[in-house]
CSV table of C-alpha atoms and ligand atoms in Angstrom, one decimal:
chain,number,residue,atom,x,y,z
K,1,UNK,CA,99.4,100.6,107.1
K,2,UNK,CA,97.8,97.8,104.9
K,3,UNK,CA,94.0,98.0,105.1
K,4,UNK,CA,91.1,95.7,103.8
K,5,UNK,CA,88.1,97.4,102.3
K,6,UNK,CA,85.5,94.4,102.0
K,7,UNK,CA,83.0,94.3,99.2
K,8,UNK,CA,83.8,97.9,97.5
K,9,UNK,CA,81.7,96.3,94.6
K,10,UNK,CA,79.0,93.7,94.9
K,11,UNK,CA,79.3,89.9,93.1
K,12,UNK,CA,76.7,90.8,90.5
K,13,UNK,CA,79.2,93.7,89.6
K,14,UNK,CA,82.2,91.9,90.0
K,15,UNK,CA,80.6,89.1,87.5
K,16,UNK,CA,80.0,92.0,85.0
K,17,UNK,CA,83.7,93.6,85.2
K,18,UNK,CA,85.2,90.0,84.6
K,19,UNK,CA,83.0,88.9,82.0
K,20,UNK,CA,83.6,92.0,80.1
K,21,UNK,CA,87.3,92.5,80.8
K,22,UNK,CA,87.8,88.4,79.8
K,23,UNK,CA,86.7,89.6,76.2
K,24,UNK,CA,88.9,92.9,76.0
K,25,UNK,CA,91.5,93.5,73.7
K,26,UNK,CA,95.2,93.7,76.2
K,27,UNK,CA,98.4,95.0,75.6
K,28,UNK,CA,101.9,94.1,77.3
K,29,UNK,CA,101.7,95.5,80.7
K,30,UNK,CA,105.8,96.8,80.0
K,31,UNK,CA,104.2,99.9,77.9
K,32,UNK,CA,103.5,101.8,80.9
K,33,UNK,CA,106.3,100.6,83.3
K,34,UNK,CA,109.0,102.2,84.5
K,35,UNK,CA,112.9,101.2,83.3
K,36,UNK,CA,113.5,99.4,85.8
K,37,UNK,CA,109.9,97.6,86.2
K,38,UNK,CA,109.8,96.6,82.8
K,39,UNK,CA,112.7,94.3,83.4
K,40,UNK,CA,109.9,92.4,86.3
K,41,UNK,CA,106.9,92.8,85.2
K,42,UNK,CA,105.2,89.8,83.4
K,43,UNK,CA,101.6,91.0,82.9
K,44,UNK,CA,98.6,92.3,80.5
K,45,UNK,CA,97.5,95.6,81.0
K,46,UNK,CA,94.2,97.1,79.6
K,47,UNK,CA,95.3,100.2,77.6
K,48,UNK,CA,94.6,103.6,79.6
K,49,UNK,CA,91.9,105.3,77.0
K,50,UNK,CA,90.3,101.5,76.7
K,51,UNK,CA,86.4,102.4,76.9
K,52,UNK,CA,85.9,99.7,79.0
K,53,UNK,CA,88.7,100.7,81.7
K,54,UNK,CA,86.8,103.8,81.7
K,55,UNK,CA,83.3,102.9,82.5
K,56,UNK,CA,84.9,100.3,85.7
K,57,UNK,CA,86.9,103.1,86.7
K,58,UNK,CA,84.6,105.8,87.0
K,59,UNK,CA,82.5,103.1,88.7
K,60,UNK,CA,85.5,102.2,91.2
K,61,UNK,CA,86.1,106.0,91.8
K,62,UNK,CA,81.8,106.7,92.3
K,63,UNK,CA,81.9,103.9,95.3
K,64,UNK,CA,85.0,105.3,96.7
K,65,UNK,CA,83.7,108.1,97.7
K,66,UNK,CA,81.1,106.1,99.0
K,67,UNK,CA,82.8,104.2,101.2
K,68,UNK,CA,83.8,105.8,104.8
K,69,UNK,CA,86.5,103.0,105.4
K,70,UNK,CA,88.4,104.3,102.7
K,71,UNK,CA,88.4,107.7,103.3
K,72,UNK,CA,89.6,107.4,106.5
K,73,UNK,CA,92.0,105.7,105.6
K,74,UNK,CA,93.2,107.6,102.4
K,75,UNK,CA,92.5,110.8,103.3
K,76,UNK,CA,92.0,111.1,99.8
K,77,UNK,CA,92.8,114.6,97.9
K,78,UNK,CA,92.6,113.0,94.1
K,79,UNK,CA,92.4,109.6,92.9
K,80,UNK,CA,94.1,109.0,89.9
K,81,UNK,CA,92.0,107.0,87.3
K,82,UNK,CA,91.7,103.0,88.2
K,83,UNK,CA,93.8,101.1,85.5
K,84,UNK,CA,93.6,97.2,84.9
K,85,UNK,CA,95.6,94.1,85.0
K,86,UNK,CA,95.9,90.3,83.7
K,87,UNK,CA,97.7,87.6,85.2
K,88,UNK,CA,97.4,84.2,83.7
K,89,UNK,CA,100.3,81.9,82.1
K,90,UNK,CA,103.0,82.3,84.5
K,91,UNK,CA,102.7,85.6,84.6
K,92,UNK,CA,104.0,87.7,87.3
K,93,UNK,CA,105.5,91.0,88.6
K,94,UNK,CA,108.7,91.0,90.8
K,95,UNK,CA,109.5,93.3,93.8
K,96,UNK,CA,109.3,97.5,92.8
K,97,UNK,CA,108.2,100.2,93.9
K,98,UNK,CA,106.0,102.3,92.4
K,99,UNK,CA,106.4,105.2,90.4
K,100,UNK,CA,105.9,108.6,92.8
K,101,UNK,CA,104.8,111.0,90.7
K,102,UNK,CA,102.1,109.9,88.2
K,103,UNK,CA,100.5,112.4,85.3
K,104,UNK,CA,96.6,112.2,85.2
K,105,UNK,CA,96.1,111.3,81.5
K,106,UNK,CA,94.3,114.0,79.5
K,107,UNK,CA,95.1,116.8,81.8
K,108,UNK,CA,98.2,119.0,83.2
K,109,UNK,CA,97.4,117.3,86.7
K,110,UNK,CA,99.6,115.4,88.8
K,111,UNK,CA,99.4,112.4,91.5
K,112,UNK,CA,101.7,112.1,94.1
K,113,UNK,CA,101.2,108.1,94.8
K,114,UNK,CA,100.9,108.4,98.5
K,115,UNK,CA,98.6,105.2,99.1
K,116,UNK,CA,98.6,102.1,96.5
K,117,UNK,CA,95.2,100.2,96.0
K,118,UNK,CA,94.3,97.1,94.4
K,119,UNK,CA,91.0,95.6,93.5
K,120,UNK,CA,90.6,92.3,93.4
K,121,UNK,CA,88.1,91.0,90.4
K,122,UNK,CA,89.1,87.3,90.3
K,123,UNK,CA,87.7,84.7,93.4
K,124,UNK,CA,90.7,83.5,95.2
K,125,UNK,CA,89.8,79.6,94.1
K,126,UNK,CA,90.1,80.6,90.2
K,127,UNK,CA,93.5,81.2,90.0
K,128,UNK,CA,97.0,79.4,91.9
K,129,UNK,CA,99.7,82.0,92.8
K,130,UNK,CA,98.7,85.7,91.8
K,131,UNK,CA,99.7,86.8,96.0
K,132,UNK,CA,100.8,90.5,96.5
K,133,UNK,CA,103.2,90.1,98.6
K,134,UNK,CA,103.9,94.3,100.9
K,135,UNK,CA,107.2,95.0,102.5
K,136,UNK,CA,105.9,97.0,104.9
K,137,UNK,CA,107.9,97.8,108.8
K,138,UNK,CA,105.7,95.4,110.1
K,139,UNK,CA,107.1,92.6,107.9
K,140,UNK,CA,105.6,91.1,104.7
K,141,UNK,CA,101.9,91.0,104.3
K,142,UNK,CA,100.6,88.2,101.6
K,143,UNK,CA,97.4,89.2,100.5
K,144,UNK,CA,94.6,87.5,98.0
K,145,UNK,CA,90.8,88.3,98.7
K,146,UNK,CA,88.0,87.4,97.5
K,147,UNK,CA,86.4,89.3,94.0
K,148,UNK,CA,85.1,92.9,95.2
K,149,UNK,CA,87.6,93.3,97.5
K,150,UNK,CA,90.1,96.1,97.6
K,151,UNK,CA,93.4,96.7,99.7
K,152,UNK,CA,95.5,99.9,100.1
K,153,UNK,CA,99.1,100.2,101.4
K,154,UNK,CA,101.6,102.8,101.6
K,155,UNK,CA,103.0,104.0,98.1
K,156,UNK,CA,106.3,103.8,99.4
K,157,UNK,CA,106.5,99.7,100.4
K,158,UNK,CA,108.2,97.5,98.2
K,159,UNK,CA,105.6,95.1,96.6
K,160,UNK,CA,105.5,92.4,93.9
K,161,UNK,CA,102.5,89.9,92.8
K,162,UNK,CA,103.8,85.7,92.6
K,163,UNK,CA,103.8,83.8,89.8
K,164,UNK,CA,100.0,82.8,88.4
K,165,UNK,CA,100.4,79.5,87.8
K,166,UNK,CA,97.1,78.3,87.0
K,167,UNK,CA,93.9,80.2,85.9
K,168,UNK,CA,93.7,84.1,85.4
K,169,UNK,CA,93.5,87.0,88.2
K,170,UNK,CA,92.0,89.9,87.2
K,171,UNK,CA,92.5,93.4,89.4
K,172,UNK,CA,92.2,96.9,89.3
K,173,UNK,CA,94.8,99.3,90.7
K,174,UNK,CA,95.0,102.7,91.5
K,175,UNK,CA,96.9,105.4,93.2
K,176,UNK,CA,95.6,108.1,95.7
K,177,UNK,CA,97.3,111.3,96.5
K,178,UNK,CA,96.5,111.8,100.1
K,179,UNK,CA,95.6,115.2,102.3
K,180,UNK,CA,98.0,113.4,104.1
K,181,UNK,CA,101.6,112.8,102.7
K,182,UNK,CA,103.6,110.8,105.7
K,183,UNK,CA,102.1,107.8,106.4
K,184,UNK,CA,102.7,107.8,109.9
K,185,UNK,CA,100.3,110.9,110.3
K,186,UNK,CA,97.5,109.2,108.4
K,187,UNK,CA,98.0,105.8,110.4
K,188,UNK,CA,97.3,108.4,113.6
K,189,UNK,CA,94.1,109.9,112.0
K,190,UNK,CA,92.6,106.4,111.3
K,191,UNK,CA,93.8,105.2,114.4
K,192,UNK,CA,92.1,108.0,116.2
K,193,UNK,CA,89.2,108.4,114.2
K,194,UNK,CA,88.2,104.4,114.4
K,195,UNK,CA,88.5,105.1,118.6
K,196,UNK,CA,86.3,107.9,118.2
K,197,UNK,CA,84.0,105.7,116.6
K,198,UNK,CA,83.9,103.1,119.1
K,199,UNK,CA,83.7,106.1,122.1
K,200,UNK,CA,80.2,107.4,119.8
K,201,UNK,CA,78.7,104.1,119.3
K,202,UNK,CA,78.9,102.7,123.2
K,203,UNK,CA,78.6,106.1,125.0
K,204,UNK,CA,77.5,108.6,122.4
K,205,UNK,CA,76.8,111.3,125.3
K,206,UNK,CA,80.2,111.2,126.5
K,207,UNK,CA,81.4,114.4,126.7
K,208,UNK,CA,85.5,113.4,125.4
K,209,UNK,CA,83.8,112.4,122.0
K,210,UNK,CA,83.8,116.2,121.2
K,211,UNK,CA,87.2,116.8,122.6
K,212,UNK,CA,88.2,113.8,120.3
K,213,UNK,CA,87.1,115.0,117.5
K,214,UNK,CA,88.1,118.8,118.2
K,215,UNK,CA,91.5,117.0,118.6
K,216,UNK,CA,91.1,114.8,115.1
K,217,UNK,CA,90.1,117.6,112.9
K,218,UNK,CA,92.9,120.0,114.1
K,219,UNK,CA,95.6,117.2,114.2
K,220,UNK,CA,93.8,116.9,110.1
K,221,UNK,CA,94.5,120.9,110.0
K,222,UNK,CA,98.1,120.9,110.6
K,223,UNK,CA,98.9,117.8,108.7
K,224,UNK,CA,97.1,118.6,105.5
K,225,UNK,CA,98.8,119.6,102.7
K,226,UNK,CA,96.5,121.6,101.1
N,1,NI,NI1,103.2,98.2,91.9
């Protein structure tokens, strides 16, 4: 399930992050990828402890929890810190697949990388190329929104990001360890929860809405992983 999450931060925030991030000091995005990623992966990557990927990240993770449409999606259980990336030059990142296991830095805690995410901080029109392109059952989904934006897929698709021939694209990228681990089950939850919704907004005295709901949060019980 690929899912846009329009305006996660506003323009005048979005103007900030670039602005700031533009002047940052990068390294080579290959430092933190896998063996086999390294040999695909064409990019700038803000170092983890960078003070600056700190203060946009615990922003990201504060309008997260914010934000119903991703929760329903994610079912999130932890969210592991938001990290940054620079395209620009040619630069590019051929098909992988994420790592599935990542280590929360600073602490003996794990992420299982159950849902991808990327934040887009560059407008579409700045930059040629720079498309991530998901594998997903449903075929390949191109996808390049507008600054603010965010869009999560399932950990497990096969994903890569096309040359950036013109301009730079700036992004944030994250992973989220769900309540839910099969991404099947969590497709269901949304799918039900968004009908439940609907039912509550056009007939909120329907008696079913309750039923629903009963139904949602024990389908949520049995799923869970914790
Ligand atoms: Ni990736």
């Amino acid at each position: 399930m690929v899912v846009e999450i329009p305006a996660l931060l506003s323009s005048a925030e979005v103007t900030e992050a670039r602005a700031a991030l533009l002047t940052a000091d990068w390294q080579d995005g290959r430092a933190t990828a896998g063996h086999r990623a390294q040999e695909v992966k064409r990019n700038l990557q803000l170092p983890l402890d960078h003070p600056l990927a700190q203060r946009l990240g615990d922003l990201i993770l504060d309008r997260l929890g914010q934000t119903p449409l991703f929760v329903a999606a994610t079912l999130p259980l932890r969210v592991l810190p938001p990290r940054f990336n620079r395209y620009e030059g040619g630069g590019t990142y051929g098909n992988h697949v994420d790592n599935a296991i990542f280590p929360v830095p600073g602490t003996p805690q794990r992420v299982r990388s159950d849902v991808s995410a990327t934040l887009f901080l560059s407008e579409p029109e700045d930059y040629d190329g720079g498309e991530l392109l998901i594998e997903d059952s449903f075929g390949t989904h191109a996808v390049k929104l507008p600054a603010g934006h965010l869009i999560t897929y399932p950990g497990s698709s096969l994903h890569r990001v096309t040359p950036v021939t013109r301009g730079t694209r700036l992004a944030a990228f994250f992973w989220t360890q769900s309540l839910v681990a099969s991404a099947e089950q969590r497709r269901t939850l949304f799918e039900l929860d968004g009908a439940i919704q609907a039912l509550a907004g056009d007939h909120p005295e329907h008696g079913a809405i309750d039923t629903l709901t009963n139904v949602y949060h024990n389908l949520l019980r049995q799923w869970s992983t914790t």
